[in-house]
mmCIF file of C-alpha atoms and ligand atoms in Angstrom:
data_model
loop_
_atom_site.group_PDB
_atom_site.id
_atom_site.type_symbol
_atom_site.label_atom_id
_atom_site.label_comp_id
_atom_site.label_asym_id
_atom_site.label_seq_id
_atom_site.Cartn_x
_atom_site.Cartn_y
_atom_site.Cartn_z
ATOM 1 C CA UNK A 1132 38.228 75.111 64.717
ATOM 2 C CA UNK A 1133 41.937 75.456 65.494
ATOM 3 C CA UNK A 1134 43.221 72.135 66.749
ATOM 4 C CA UNK A 1135 46.465 70.659 68.036
ATOM 5 C CA UNK A 1136 47.166 67.541 66.072
ATOM 6 C CA UNK A 1137 50.124 65.164 66.372
ATOM 7 C CA UNK A 1138 51.321 62.949 63.522
ATOM 8 C CA UNK A 1139 53.837 60.169 63.264
ATOM 9 C CA UNK A 1140 54.951 57.382 60.978
ATOM 10 C CA UNK A 1141 55.839 54.027 62.515
ATOM 11 C CA UNK A 1142 57.069 50.588 61.395
ATOM 12 C CA UNK A 1143 58.812 49.763 58.107
ATOM 13 C CA UNK A 1144 58.579 52.566 55.588
ATOM 14 C CA UNK A 1145 56.503 52.327 52.389
ATOM 15 C CA UNK A 1146 55.650 54.459 49.438
ATOM 16 C CA UNK A 1147 52.943 57.004 50.181
ATOM 17 C CA UNK A 1148 53.773 58.026 53.790
ATOM 18 C CA UNK A 1149 54.620 61.545 52.798
ATOM 19 C CA UNK A 1150 51.688 61.923 50.290
ATOM 20 C CA UNK A 1151 49.342 60.767 53.088
ATOM 21 C CA UNK A 1152 50.707 63.322 55.600
ATOM 22 C CA UNK A 1153 50.435 65.969 52.908
ATOM 23 C CA UNK A 1154 46.757 65.017 52.480
ATOM 24 C CA UNK A 1155 46.060 65.133 56.260
ATOM 25 C CA UNK A 1156 47.794 68.475 56.858
ATOM 26 C CA UNK A 1157 46.429 70.287 53.784
ATOM 27 C CA UNK A 1158 42.885 69.286 54.640
ATOM 28 C CA UNK A 1159 43.355 70.253 58.288
ATOM 29 C CA UNK A 1160 44.724 73.661 57.323
ATOM 30 C CA UNK A 1161 42.050 74.115 54.741
ATOM 31 C CA UNK A 1162 39.539 73.791 57.554
ATOM 32 C CA UNK A 1163 41.488 76.142 59.859
ATOM 33 C CA UNK A 1164 44.885 77.637 59.029
ATOM 34 C CA UNK A 1165 45.500 78.117 62.810
ATOM 35 C CA UNK A 1166 45.574 74.391 63.482
ATOM 36 C CA UNK A 1167 48.966 73.298 64.866
ATOM 37 C CA UNK A 1168 50.588 70.099 63.669
ATOM 38 C CA UNK A 1169 53.258 68.378 65.701
ATOM 39 C CA UNK A 1170 55.393 65.899 63.756
ATOM 40 C CA UNK A 1171 56.833 63.288 66.078
ATOM 41 C CA UNK A 1172 60.213 62.039 64.953
ATOM 42 C CA UNK A 1173 61.093 58.344 64.356
ATOM 43 C CA UNK A 1174 57.736 56.843 65.106
ATOM 44 C CA UNK A 1175 56.488 56.108 68.593
ATOM 45 C CA UNK A 1176 59.981 56.773 69.890
ATOM 46 C CA UNK A 1177 59.367 60.484 69.261
ATOM 47 C CA UNK A 1178 56.070 60.310 71.087
ATOM 48 C CA UNK A 1179 57.678 58.509 73.988
ATOM 49 C CA UNK A 1180 60.446 61.099 74.357
ATOM 50 C CA UNK A 1181 58.497 64.169 73.295
ATOM 51 C CA UNK A 1182 60.744 64.550 70.308
ATOM 52 C CA UNK A 1183 58.825 66.548 67.649
ATOM 53 C CA UNK A 1184 58.851 69.355 65.171
ATOM 54 C CA UNK A 1185 56.257 72.041 64.623
ATOM 55 C CA UNK A 1186 55.193 71.432 61.026
ATOM 56 C CA UNK A 1187 54.582 74.177 58.528
ATOM 57 C CA UNK A 1188 52.811 74.265 55.218
ATOM 58 C CA UNK A 1189 56.187 74.317 53.345
ATOM 59 C CA UNK A 1190 57.218 71.082 55.112
ATOM 60 C CA UNK A 1191 54.553 69.269 53.049
ATOM 61 C CA UNK A 1192 55.328 71.037 49.779
ATOM 62 C CA UNK A 1193 57.047 68.991 47.086
ATOM 63 C CA UNK A 1194 56.680 65.662 48.930
ATOM 64 C CA UNK A 1195 53.809 64.104 46.964
ATOM 65 C CA UNK A 1196 56.298 62.080 44.980
ATOM 66 C CA UNK A 1197 58.857 61.551 47.681
ATOM 67 C CA UNK A 1198 59.446 58.042 49.046
ATOM 68 C CA UNK A 1199 60.278 57.248 52.671
ATOM 69 C CA UNK A 1200 59.027 59.522 55.466
ATOM 70 C CA UNK A 1201 60.035 63.072 56.240
ATOM 71 C CA UNK A 1202 59.447 62.381 59.961
ATOM 72 C CA UNK A 1203 61.616 59.213 60.094
ATOM 73 C CA UNK A 1204 60.353 55.900 61.454
ATOM 74 C CA UNK A 1205 61.263 53.029 63.763
ATOM 75 C CA UNK A 1206 59.863 49.611 64.546
ATOM 76 C CA UNK A 1207 57.213 49.724 67.332
ATOM 77 C CA UNK A 1208 58.671 50.215 70.796
ATOM 78 C CA UNK A 1209 57.208 47.243 72.634
ATOM 79 C CA UNK A 1210 59.312 44.697 70.732
ATOM 80 C CA UNK A 1211 62.714 46.178 71.237
ATOM 81 C CA UNK A 1212 63.082 46.244 74.932
ATOM 82 C CA UNK A 1213 66.698 45.088 74.941
ATOM 83 C CA UNK A 1214 67.786 47.252 72.006
ATOM 84 C CA UNK A 1215 70.641 49.547 73.193
ATOM 85 C CA UNK A 1216 69.257 52.281 70.969
ATOM 86 C CA UNK A 1217 66.211 52.367 73.285
ATOM 87 C CA UNK A 1218 68.013 52.139 76.618
ATOM 88 C CA UNK A 1219 66.921 55.622 77.451
ATOM 89 C CA UNK A 1220 63.408 54.489 78.160
ATOM 90 C CA UNK A 1221 61.761 57.046 80.510
ATOM 91 C CA UNK A 1222 62.291 55.865 84.075
ATOM 92 C CA UNK A 1223 59.566 54.653 86.366
ATOM 93 C CA UNK A 1224 56.801 54.512 83.734
ATOM 94 C CA UNK A 1225 55.967 52.164 80.861
ATOM 95 C CA UNK A 1226 56.468 53.194 77.293
ATOM 96 C CA UNK A 1227 52.724 53.413 76.833
ATOM 97 C CA UNK A 1228 52.414 55.713 79.836
ATOM 98 C CA UNK A 1229 55.287 57.866 78.518
ATOM 99 C CA UNK A 1230 53.495 58.258 75.185
ATOM 100 C CA UNK A 1231 50.132 59.179 76.820
ATOM 101 C CA UNK A 1232 51.988 61.604 79.017
ATOM 102 C CA UNK A 1233 53.497 63.434 75.991
ATOM 103 C CA UNK A 1234 50.056 63.498 74.333
ATOM 104 C CA UNK A 1235 48.585 65.077 77.523
ATOM 105 C CA UNK A 1236 51.485 67.431 78.210
ATOM 106 C CA UNK A 1237 51.073 68.883 74.731
ATOM 107 C CA UNK A 1238 47.268 69.058 75.194
ATOM 108 C CA UNK A 1239 46.796 67.412 71.775
ATOM 109 C CA UNK A 1240 43.309 67.142 70.364
ATOM 110 C CA UNK A 1241 44.259 64.218 68.181
ATOM 111 C CA UNK A 1242 47.059 61.952 67.055
ATOM 112 C CA UNK A 1243 47.213 60.590 63.510
ATOM 113 C CA UNK A 1244 49.406 57.538 63.189
ATOM 114 C CA UNK A 1245 50.532 55.989 59.907
ATOM 115 C CA UNK A 1246 51.699 52.428 60.014
ATOM 116 C CA UNK A 1247 51.074 48.686 59.646
ATOM 117 C CA UNK A 1248 49.905 45.970 62.027
ATOM 118 C CA UNK A 1249 52.264 46.614 64.954
ATOM 119 C CA UNK A 1250 51.595 50.310 64.788
ATOM 120 C CA UNK A 1251 47.875 49.600 64.723
ATOM 121 C CA UNK A 1252 48.089 47.545 67.932
ATOM 122 C CA UNK A 1253 49.891 50.322 69.767
ATOM 123 C CA UNK A 1254 47.441 52.861 68.304
ATOM 124 C CA UNK A 1255 44.609 50.851 69.877
ATOM 125 C CA UNK A 1256 46.317 50.848 73.261
ATOM 126 C CA UNK A 1257 46.785 54.582 73.054
ATOM 127 C CA UNK A 1258 43.142 54.912 72.149
ATOM 128 C CA UNK A 1259 42.086 52.756 75.071
ATOM 129 C CA UNK A 1260 44.384 54.924 77.223
ATOM 130 C CA UNK A 1261 42.328 57.981 76.377
ATOM 131 C CA UNK A 1262 44.140 59.514 73.365
ATOM 132 C CA UNK A 1263 42.090 60.555 70.321
ATOM 133 C CA UNK A 1264 43.600 58.307 67.662
ATOM 134 C CA UNK A 1265 43.207 58.028 63.873
ATOM 135 C CA UNK A 1266 45.209 55.293 62.199
ATOM 136 C CA UNK A 1267 46.089 55.233 58.453
ATOM 137 C CA UNK A 1268 46.855 51.772 57.009
ATOM 138 C CA UNK A 1269 50.340 51.546 55.531
ATOM 139 C CA UNK A 1270 52.166 48.451 54.430
ATOM 140 C CA UNK A 1271 53.403 46.953 51.169
ATOM 141 C CA UNK A 1272 52.147 43.622 52.546
ATOM 142 C CA UNK A 1273 48.418 44.641 52.294
ATOM 143 C CA UNK A 1274 47.809 42.433 55.347
ATOM 144 C CA UNK A 1275 45.609 44.751 57.509
ATOM 145 C CA UNK A 1276 42.017 43.638 57.996
ATOM 146 C CA UNK A 1277 39.117 46.057 57.747
ATOM 147 C CA UNK A 1278 40.371 47.585 54.503
ATOM 148 C CA UNK A 1279 40.507 46.313 50.901
ATOM 149 C CA UNK A 1280 43.861 48.029 50.436
ATOM 150 C CA UNK A 1281 46.789 49.469 52.316
ATOM 151 C CA UNK A 1282 48.872 52.229 50.815
ATOM 152 C CA UNK A 1283 52.273 51.265 49.541
ATOM 153 C CA UNK A 1284 50.958 47.950 48.294
ATOM 154 C CA UNK A 1285 50.229 48.968 44.726
ATOM 155 C CA UNK A 1286 53.566 50.785 44.418
ATOM 156 C CA UNK A 1287 55.356 47.648 45.626
ATOM 157 C CA UNK A 1288 53.360 45.490 43.194
ATOM 158 C CA UNK A 1289 54.537 47.769 40.357
ATOM 159 C CA UNK A 1290 58.191 47.470 41.351
ATOM 160 C CA UNK A 1291 58.026 43.712 41.913
ATOM 161 C CA UNK A 1292 56.313 43.330 38.532
ATOM 162 C CA UNK A 1293 59.053 45.275 36.812
ATOM 163 C CA UNK A 1294 61.692 43.107 38.477
ATOM 164 C CA UNK A 1295 60.073 39.943 37.206
ATOM 165 C CA UNK A 1296 59.588 41.529 33.741
ATOM 166 C CA UNK A 1297 63.281 42.257 33.644
ATOM 167 C CA UNK A 1298 64.196 38.735 34.773
ATOM 168 C CA UNK A 1299 62.107 37.262 32.006
ATOM 169 C CA UNK A 1300 64.588 38.304 29.307
ATOM 170 C CA UNK A 1301 67.545 36.579 30.982
ATOM 171 C CA UNK A 1302 65.475 33.566 31.833
ATOM 172 C CA UNK A 1303 64.418 33.281 28.189
ATOM 173 C CA UNK A 1304 67.925 33.868 26.723
ATOM 174 C CA UNK A 1305 69.572 31.328 28.958
ATOM 175 C CA UNK A 1306 66.737 28.851 29.333
ATOM 176 C CA UNK A 1307 66.846 29.109 33.073
ATOM 177 C CA UNK A 1308 64.556 28.743 36.055
ATOM 178 C CA UNK A 1309 64.443 31.952 38.049
ATOM 179 C CA UNK A 1310 63.183 32.201 41.640
ATOM 180 C CA UNK A 1311 62.174 35.731 42.571
ATOM 181 C CA UNK A 1312 61.681 36.238 46.270
ATOM 182 C CA UNK A 1313 59.224 38.968 47.076
ATOM 183 C CA UNK A 1314 58.428 40.587 50.440
ATOM 184 C CA UNK A 1315 55.585 39.276 52.585
ATOM 185 C CA UNK A 1316 56.590 37.309 55.653
ATOM 186 C CA UNK A 1317 53.109 36.423 56.777
ATOM 187 C CA UNK A 1318 50.974 36.855 53.654
ATOM 188 C CA UNK A 1319 51.292 36.488 49.906
ATOM 189 C CA UNK A 1320 49.418 39.466 48.511
ATOM 190 C CA UNK A 1321 52.471 41.041 46.902
ATOM 191 C CA UNK A 1322 53.813 37.785 45.415
ATOM 192 C CA UNK A 1323 50.352 36.909 44.159
ATOM 193 C CA UNK A 1324 49.621 40.207 42.502
ATOM 194 C CA UNK A 1325 53.111 40.796 41.055
ATOM 195 C CA UNK A 1326 53.312 37.174 40.026
ATOM 196 C CA UNK A 1327 50.087 37.397 38.059
ATOM 197 C CA UNK A 1328 50.915 40.800 36.619
ATOM 198 C CA UNK A 1329 54.224 39.555 35.282
ATOM 199 C CA UNK A 1330 53.132 36.148 34.132
ATOM 200 C CA UNK A 1331 55.020 34.039 36.662
ATOM 201 C CA UNK A 1332 54.549 30.340 36.083
ATOM 202 C CA UNK A 1333 54.694 29.278 39.725
ATOM 203 C CA UNK A 1334 53.554 31.415 42.651
ATOM 204 C CA UNK A 1335 54.314 30.286 46.168
ATOM 205 C CA UNK A 1336 52.727 32.084 49.151
ATOM 206 C CA UNK A 1337 52.479 31.445 52.929
ATOM 207 C CA UNK A 1338 48.753 30.657 52.656
ATOM 208 C CA UNK A 1339 49.388 27.620 50.440
ATOM 209 C CA UNK A 1340 52.178 25.271 51.670
ATOM 210 C CA UNK A 1341 54.112 23.983 48.662
ATOM 211 C CA UNK A 1342 55.291 20.510 47.755
ATOM 212 C CA UNK A 1343 58.797 20.797 46.205
ATOM 213 C CA UNK A 1344 58.316 17.588 44.162
ATOM 214 C CA UNK A 1345 55.164 18.959 42.607
ATOM 215 C CA UNK A 1346 56.955 22.235 41.820
ATOM 216 C CA UNK A 1347 59.616 20.226 39.992
ATOM 217 C CA UNK A 1348 56.882 18.321 38.109
ATOM 218 C CA UNK A 1349 55.260 21.554 37.025
ATOM 219 C CA UNK A 1350 58.594 22.893 35.760
ATOM 220 C CA UNK A 1351 59.206 19.624 33.891
ATOM 221 C CA UNK A 1352 55.827 19.877 32.182
ATOM 222 C CA UNK A 1353 56.905 23.340 30.890
ATOM 223 C CA UNK A 1354 60.203 21.867 29.624
ATOM 224 C CA UNK A 1355 58.284 19.113 27.750
ATOM 225 C CA UNK A 1356 56.115 21.759 26.248
ATOM 226 C CA UNK A 1357 59.367 23.279 24.884
ATOM 227 C CA UNK A 1358 59.121 26.334 27.088
ATOM 228 C CA UNK A 1359 62.726 27.284 27.608
ATOM 229 C CA UNK A 1360 62.388 29.083 30.961
ATOM 230 C CA UNK A 1361 60.263 29.250 34.094
ATOM 231 C CA UNK A 1362 59.737 31.979 36.635
ATOM 232 C CA UNK A 1363 58.783 31.246 40.214
ATOM 233 C CA UNK A 1364 57.518 34.149 42.352
ATOM 234 C CA UNK A 1365 57.820 33.246 46.006
ATOM 235 C CA UNK A 1366 56.819 35.219 49.088
ATOM 236 C CA UNK A 1367 59.519 35.412 51.750
ATOM 237 C CA UNK A 1368 57.255 33.715 54.241
ATOM 238 C CA UNK A 1369 56.324 30.729 52.044
ATOM 239 C CA UNK A 1370 56.798 27.294 53.551
ATOM 240 C CA UNK A 1371 56.825 23.756 52.172
ATOM 241 C CA UNK A 1372 54.361 21.106 53.400
ATOM 242 C CA UNK A 1373 57.184 19.689 55.640
ATOM 243 C CA UNK A 1374 57.769 23.094 57.235
ATOM 244 C CA UNK A 1375 54.270 24.405 58.082
ATOM 245 C CA UNK A 1376 54.268 22.966 61.613
ATOM 246 C CA UNK A 1377 57.871 23.728 62.544
ATOM 247 C CA UNK A 1378 58.768 26.427 65.015
ATOM 248 C CA UNK A 1379 61.355 29.063 64.149
ATOM 249 C CA UNK A 1380 64.423 27.128 65.430
ATOM 250 C CA UNK A 1381 63.323 23.839 63.726
ATOM 251 C CA UNK A 1382 62.820 25.735 60.484
ATOM 252 C CA UNK A 1383 66.259 27.334 60.685
ATOM 253 C CA UNK A 1384 67.830 23.967 61.313
ATOM 254 C CA UNK A 1385 65.815 22.327 58.516
ATOM 255 C CA UNK A 1386 66.796 25.017 56.032
ATOM 256 C CA UNK A 1387 70.412 24.603 57.033
ATOM 257 C CA UNK A 1388 70.629 28.313 57.718
ATOM 258 C CA UNK A 1389 70.140 29.154 54.084
ATOM 259 C CA UNK A 1390 69.834 32.907 53.734
ATOM 260 C CA UNK A 1391 66.217 33.010 52.666
ATOM 261 C CA UNK A 1392 63.455 30.891 51.357
ATOM 262 C CA UNK A 1393 64.386 31.401 47.683
ATOM 263 C CA UNK A 1394 67.872 29.950 48.265
ATOM 264 C CA UNK A 1395 66.320 27.118 50.260
ATOM 265 C CA UNK A 1396 63.969 26.406 47.333
ATOM 266 C CA UNK A 1397 66.910 26.582 44.932
ATOM 267 C CA UNK A 1398 68.683 23.844 46.940
ATOM 268 C CA UNK A 1399 65.522 21.696 47.005
ATOM 269 C CA UNK A 1400 64.977 21.985 43.270
ATOM 270 C CA UNK A 1401 68.630 21.482 42.326
ATOM 271 C CA UNK A 1402 68.509 18.083 44.055
ATOM 272 C CA UNK A 1403 65.729 17.018 41.737
ATOM 273 C CA UNK A 1404 66.429 18.596 38.376
ATOM 274 C CA UNK A 1405 69.278 19.640 36.070
ATOM 275 C CA UNK A 1406 68.029 22.888 34.635
ATOM 276 C CA UNK A 1407 70.070 25.962 35.751
ATOM 277 C CA UNK A 1408 68.322 27.755 38.591
ATOM 278 C CA UNK A 1409 69.076 31.376 39.705
ATOM 279 C CA UNK A 1410 67.747 33.466 42.521
ATOM 280 C CA UNK A 1411 66.812 37.194 42.609
ATOM 281 C CA UNK A 1412 65.877 38.924 45.885
ATOM 282 C CA UNK A 1413 64.882 42.526 45.338
ATOM 283 C CA UNK A 1414 64.311 43.035 49.095
ATOM 284 C CA UNK A 1415 63.809 46.597 50.392
ATOM 285 C CA UNK A 1416 63.936 47.910 46.836
ATOM 286 C CA UNK A 1417 60.221 47.024 46.870
ATOM 287 C CA UNK A 1418 59.543 49.607 49.541
ATOM 288 C CA UNK A 1419 61.566 52.355 47.953
ATOM 289 C CA UNK A 1420 61.050 55.183 45.532
ATOM 290 C CA UNK A 1421 58.127 57.340 44.567
ATOM 291 C CA UNK A 1422 54.488 56.141 45.186
ATOM 292 C CA UNK A 1423 52.638 55.001 42.052
ATOM 293 C CA UNK A 1424 49.963 57.307 40.654
ATOM 294 C CA UNK A 1425 47.408 54.937 42.175
ATOM 295 C CA UNK A 1426 48.986 55.230 45.632
ATOM 296 C CA UNK A 1427 49.164 59.070 45.276
ATOM 297 C CA UNK A 1428 45.467 59.196 44.714
ATOM 298 C CA UNK A 1429 44.672 56.677 47.421
ATOM 299 C CA UNK A 1430 46.876 58.449 49.962
ATOM 300 C CA UNK A 1431 45.345 61.810 49.182
ATOM 301 C CA UNK A 1432 41.859 60.370 49.747
ATOM 302 C CA UNK A 1433 42.945 58.592 52.958
ATOM 303 C CA UNK A 1434 44.743 61.675 54.267
ATOM 304 C CA UNK A 1435 41.746 63.966 53.672
ATOM 305 C CA UNK A 1436 39.352 61.460 55.233
ATOM 306 C CA UNK A 1437 41.689 61.243 58.306
ATOM 307 C CA UNK A 1438 41.483 65.046 58.558
ATOM 308 C CA UNK A 1439 37.682 64.873 58.257
ATOM 309 C CA UNK A 1440 37.494 62.358 61.098
ATOM 310 C CA UNK A 1441 39.763 64.595 63.229
ATOM 311 C CA UNK A 1442 37.612 67.687 62.544
ATOM 312 C CA UNK A 1443 34.427 65.670 63.329
ATOM 313 C CA UNK A 1444 35.950 64.195 66.502
ATOM 314 C CA UNK A 1445 35.335 60.658 65.293
ATOM 315 C CA UNK A 1446 38.264 58.853 66.996
ATOM 316 C CA UNK A 1447 39.506 55.380 67.703
ATOM 317 C CA UNK A 1448 39.216 54.525 63.993
ATOM 318 C CA UNK A 1449 41.309 53.245 61.102
ATOM 319 C CA UNK A 1450 40.553 54.954 57.798
ATOM 320 C CA UNK A 1451 40.094 52.086 55.307
ATOM 321 C CA UNK A 1452 38.933 51.430 51.754
ATOM 322 C CA UNK A 1453 35.869 49.470 50.753
ATOM 323 C CA UNK A 1454 35.570 49.447 46.930
ATOM 324 C CA UNK A 1455 35.712 53.084 45.949
ATOM 325 C CA UNK A 1456 34.597 54.333 49.381
ATOM 326 C CA UNK A 1457 36.591 55.617 52.363
ATOM 327 C CA UNK A 1458 35.408 53.933 55.558
ATOM 328 C CA UNK A 1459 36.117 54.371 59.242
ATOM 329 C CA UNK A 1460 36.711 51.106 61.118
ATOM 330 C CA UNK A 1461 36.824 50.900 64.934
ATOM 331 C CA UNK A 1462 40.388 50.008 65.986
ATOM 332 C CA UNK A 1463 39.185 47.711 68.673
ATOM 333 C CA UNK A 1464 37.478 45.457 66.083
ATOM 334 C CA UNK A 1465 40.614 45.004 63.984
ATOM 335 C CA UNK A 1466 43.769 45.635 65.979
ATOM 336 C CA UNK A 1467 46.002 42.606 65.674
ATOM 337 C CA UNK A 1468 43.995 40.878 62.939
ATOM 338 C CA UNK A 1469 45.835 39.750 59.783
ATOM 339 C CA UNK A 1470 44.189 39.757 56.370
ATOM 340 C CA UNK A 1471 45.445 36.667 54.530
ATOM 341 C CA UNK A 1472 44.915 35.639 50.945
ATOM 342 C CA UNK A 1473 41.944 33.310 50.886
ATOM 343 C CA UNK A 1474 42.099 30.227 48.648
ATOM 344 C CA UNK A 1475 39.016 31.448 46.716
ATOM 345 C CA UNK A 1476 40.415 34.876 46.139
ATOM 346 C CA UNK A 1477 39.419 35.899 42.562
ATOM 347 C CA UNK A 1478 43.062 36.485 41.589
ATOM 348 C CA UNK A 1479 44.010 32.926 42.699
ATOM 349 C CA UNK A 1480 41.099 31.420 40.890
ATOM 350 C CA UNK A 1481 41.814 33.320 37.658
ATOM 351 C CA UNK A 1482 45.532 32.454 37.898
ATOM 352 C CA UNK A 1483 44.779 28.771 38.372
ATOM 353 C CA UNK A 1484 42.594 28.839 35.250
ATOM 354 C CA UNK A 1485 45.555 30.403 33.405
ATOM 355 C CA UNK A 1486 47.690 27.419 34.394
ATOM 356 C CA UNK A 1487 49.626 29.097 37.137
ATOM 357 C CA UNK A 1488 50.912 26.533 39.661
ATOM 358 C CA UNK A 1489 50.610 27.322 43.403
ATOM 359 C CA UNK A 1490 52.681 24.408 44.713
ATOM 360 C CA UNK A 1491 49.812 22.394 46.145
HETATM 361 O O1 LIG B 1404 55.969 44.660 56.736
HETATM 362 C C1 LIG B 1404 56.661 45.140 55.649
HETATM 363 C C2 LIG B 1404 57.916 44.378 55.334
HETATM 364 O O2 LIG B 1404 58.595 44.942 54.288
HETATM 365 C C3 LIG B 1404 57.769 42.872 55.235
HETATM 366 O O3 LIG B 1404 57.285 42.531 53.979
HETATM 367 C C4 LIG B 1404 59.123 42.380 55.553
HETATM 368 O O4 LIG B 1404 59.119 41.067 55.917
HETATM 369 C C5 LIG B 1404 59.557 43.290 56.631
HETATM 370 O O5 LIG B 1404 58.787 44.490 56.461
HETATM 371 C C6 LIG B 1404 61.031 43.649 56.595
HETATM 372 O O6 LIG B 1404 61.344 44.459 57.723
HETATM 373 P P1 LIG B 1404 62.609 45.313 57.928
HETATM 374 O O7 LIG B 1404 62.531 46.529 57.084
HETATM 375 O O8 LIG B 1404 62.633 45.599 59.383
HETATM 376 O O9 LIG B 1404 63.826 44.455 57.470
#
């Protein structure tokens, strides 16, 4: 059946956005070449302001390997009320109402949104507001509940692993401690997986508050064992035992406005040991570049399953992954939930047996 389907990418970019959209559109057109796809520009902003492009088959050609998003993206609209960029909010109606109005004005049959936690919350509100929504789980953080995996995560793990692999040589040559700060402000999936994949000696994640004195002790044990270097993989949202109950302002003050957690940890360690310590922060590099082969396959499967759900009229769902299977999870059950690393996660348990220190 020929449908009118909107599509948008929202929130921080990640590898696999384009390959997912390619999967959705190809499967929709395979079902009916007369289906019309509207690509909203720059995330929910495009939906709010009816800013879109009619998408054609050629738009999705050659983008399987392309990083970023051909539609552009922005952080979700509800958090940026005072942002001058967004001053042109439609008058007299809320942003949510403006988005629903665009959906209705265009008589869309469905809207497919690609994004992380914030995107998902808005997707749920749109769904409750009467729009036919399918959400596709994107984030390098892998922190969405209801799915084993989000796309972008494995690609970011590969990049972060390569970074630490590269650091190993300098760490070994100079006999240094390296602190590598990886993305993940609320969860430690990326630091955990990249840390284990690259043989990091210490892994510090938000789910396990660390004790700096114990970190130093672990590094000193390695020195005594005549290991010339140590690698610490730390998630950007990791906190020490003193910091866990601090609010944002207290934390800033306590960290003496150090740029990020890795530099703060460097200061803490330097007070307690004499070994040279260096910091490496790959930052947004982790979200860049081509999706890994794994993510290309995952996003193709997710995209096709999203198209299946649209064709079947099965809305208000996130397409997720459970083992090898694609699943459809009601947005209302998961919107706003964060999937954290549990302390008995098999990767944590295996790493502990390998002698990896988690700071506790
Ligand atoms: O949610 C993905 C993520 O990359 C986080 O890991 C990170 O804390 C944040 O986005 C960075 O956001 P921005 O791109 O807006 O600086």
